Each structure stands twice: as C-alpha cells, then as structure tokens.
Amino acid sequence: MAVQTFGPQKITISVADGTYDITRQFESAAPSGASVSLIGNTTDNSRVVFNFTNIKGTNHHGFYAHDGGNIGLVDGITMNGVDAMISATETGITWNKASYGAGFYAFGPSRINLGTHLAINRFYYSVLADDGGFVSAPHGGVTATYAGDVNFLARHNGVIDCEGCSASYVADTTWSGATLGCNYMAEDGGEINVIGSTGQYSLVGAVCARTGGHGWASRFTGKGGLGGRVGNGLDVRENGTISAGNSTYTGYAIGAWIQLGGYANVDSCAFRENRHDGIYVTSFGKVEGNAVTITGNGGFGIHLQGQSSAILYNTLKTDIQNKGGLAYVETAGTRNGYSYAASSLYLQ
C-alpha cells in the first residue's frame, strides 16, 4: 500500500483466503499511476476478509482514490469497518465521532471499479463518489450493510453506477433529532444509477435525491424502512429528480414523498401497505406516471399540498383500499398572511 506505481501498465494482486487486519487505507492519488486491482475469492468472498482497524476517530476510508487516482478493480472481498459504529438496534444506529469514512471513496476526477462479489459492512458511507469522482459497479453483486448517512452516495457532481446492488440498515441516531439514513442518494448535482437494485431498513428513505441530484431507479425494490414502516420509499427534495419506473415500495412511512420542487416519474410503480400516504407531494413538488398502483396504504392514496401537482394516467382502477380514501387535493388559501394557489391533480 506504500508503493507508488507509474505508467500505463495494469497490476493485479491476488489475495489468498484469510482474515487480514488493515491499519491504513488503500490509496491512489496519481493520474499517471498504474491501474491496480485487488482480487480475492470471486467464488465465495466471505473467505477473504479485510478488517479495517484504524477508522475510529480518524475519518479514514477503506479504498480512497483522489486527485486523478484510479483503482482498477476490487472484487472477491468482504470488508468490515471496525469500531466506527457503536451499536445497532431495530430502530437506530449510533456512531463514534470523527468516524465518518467510506468503504470506497472516489474524490475529484478519480475512478474506482467494483466487481460482483463484494460486501461492505459498518462504514459510515459504504460507497461515496464526491466532487466529480466515479464509482462503477454496473454488473451488480455489491452488498452494503450498516451505514450511517448513506449506503451509496453520489454528491457534488459525483457519479455512482450500481445496478443490481443491495443496501440495508442505514441510520445515524447518535444525536437527538438526527435525520440521516438513505440507502441510495444523489445530492448536489450527483447522479446515481440503481436500476434493478434493492433497499431496506433505512431511517430516511430508500432512494433519495436532494439539491439537483438525479437518480435512475427503475425495477427497484424497496422493502421497508428501519424499525417497521419508518422512512420513505422515494424521498425527493430541493429540485432533485428520480426516474423510478416499474418499481415497488412497501412498508414505509410514506411510499413516495416529493417536496420542495422535487420531481419523480413513477410509471408502472406500486406503492403498497405504507403506514401513511401512498404518494405525498408538497411545496411545489411534481409527480407524473402511468399505470401506477396505490393500494392498502394507511392514509390517502394521493395527497397533494403546497401548490404541488400530480398527473397519473391509467391509475384510478388500481387505487383501492387506502384508509384515508382516494385523494386529498389542497385548495387555494391563505396561511401566515401569505396566499397560495391550489394544488393540481389529473387522474385517469
């Protein structure tokens, strides 16, 4: 890990079965460096275990590419963060201070490639692409469990391609009032591709977009929030956008919560048996979709407030058995001395 390599060559390091205590992060920071790959057991990655023992209180990562660095491929490995996480229960996860590193972190114009036999456990971020960094896992097979803020996070124009991956157990409840915990998130112009992936046990949301981030999330399966119908399936805010066709969200607080100018396309999606509304749109949010199933939710099927809008085709016949009824659409009015227009629903 302390050797710097240069030139166009590709270097592959084969890792024998065993358990390894790792005391420093794997790091690549040279644009002209060689492409180095670490390959463990691609038949059974549980046989090659990397325990990262120096991440508590250091904000260190597992694999870190920055300033143009490149990590060629990591595959066939189970990675464990040691002592960054304090405890995990059915309702929350607590973390030590300054222990907010990532299993994989691509920063700046850097790239990390992930194989199809990889497990990432107990890092505050499982995978993080930041400031234009790129993490590529297009063939799936990456499993991320027990994270703090986000399992897979693309922010500040970073990009993550993680089709067919799995993310579960994400929350930070160390401090009172904390609201951290998304399986997949695109933030501040970041982009994330989670087509065909799964998410569950999140405190805030399964697929999230913030501040202009965008996510592709078709054929996604959201299996429920942390602690039993907590968190949302889709959680889109602040001009974030999500394309979420042909996906299912079951067992959340709200199936899809779109607000603050957020937008979601929900063609052929299903929102079933969520604790409150199937789809809740507020504060200039917008939802569009065709052949949407909204059934068995504890609140309204569709709930619109705050000058929001929804256009849903071929949907009425599938919107049944919601305890609050089919829909609520807020009319125009005045609140706190300010006037607001009516929300708008077109439902076929």
PDB file of C-alpha atoms in Angstrom, residues 1 73 97 110 140 152 205 224 229 256 308 324 336 338:
ATOM      1  CA  MET A   1       0.000   0.000   0.000  1.00  0.00           C
ATOM      2  CA  LEU A  73     -10.874  -3.343  -9.703  1.00  0.00           C
ATOM      3  CA  LYS A  97     -17.238  10.973  16.418  1.00  0.00           C
ATOM      4  CA  SER A 110     -10.886   9.750  -9.839  1.00  0.00           C
ATOM      5  CA  GLY A 140     -24.258  -5.706  -9.510  1.00  0.00           C
ATOM      6  CA  PHE A 152     -24.385   4.614  -1.703  1.00  0.00           C
ATOM      7  CA  GLY A 205     -35.538   6.819   2.529  1.00  0.00           C
ATOM      8  CA  GLY A 224     -39.388  -1.134   4.109  1.00  0.00           C
ATOM      9  CA  ARG A 229     -42.626   1.321   8.392  1.00  0.00           C
ATOM     10  CA  ALA A 256     -43.178   8.447  -2.155  1.00  0.00           C
ATOM     11  CA  SER A 308     -47.907  20.730  -5.858  1.00  0.00           C
ATOM     12  CA  GLY A 324     -57.845   7.843   4.021  1.00  0.00           C
ATOM     13  CA  ASN A 336     -49.482  33.167   7.950  1.00  0.00           C
ATOM     14  CA  TYR A 338     -49.439  34.678   2.558  1.00  0.00           C
TER      15      TYR A 338
END
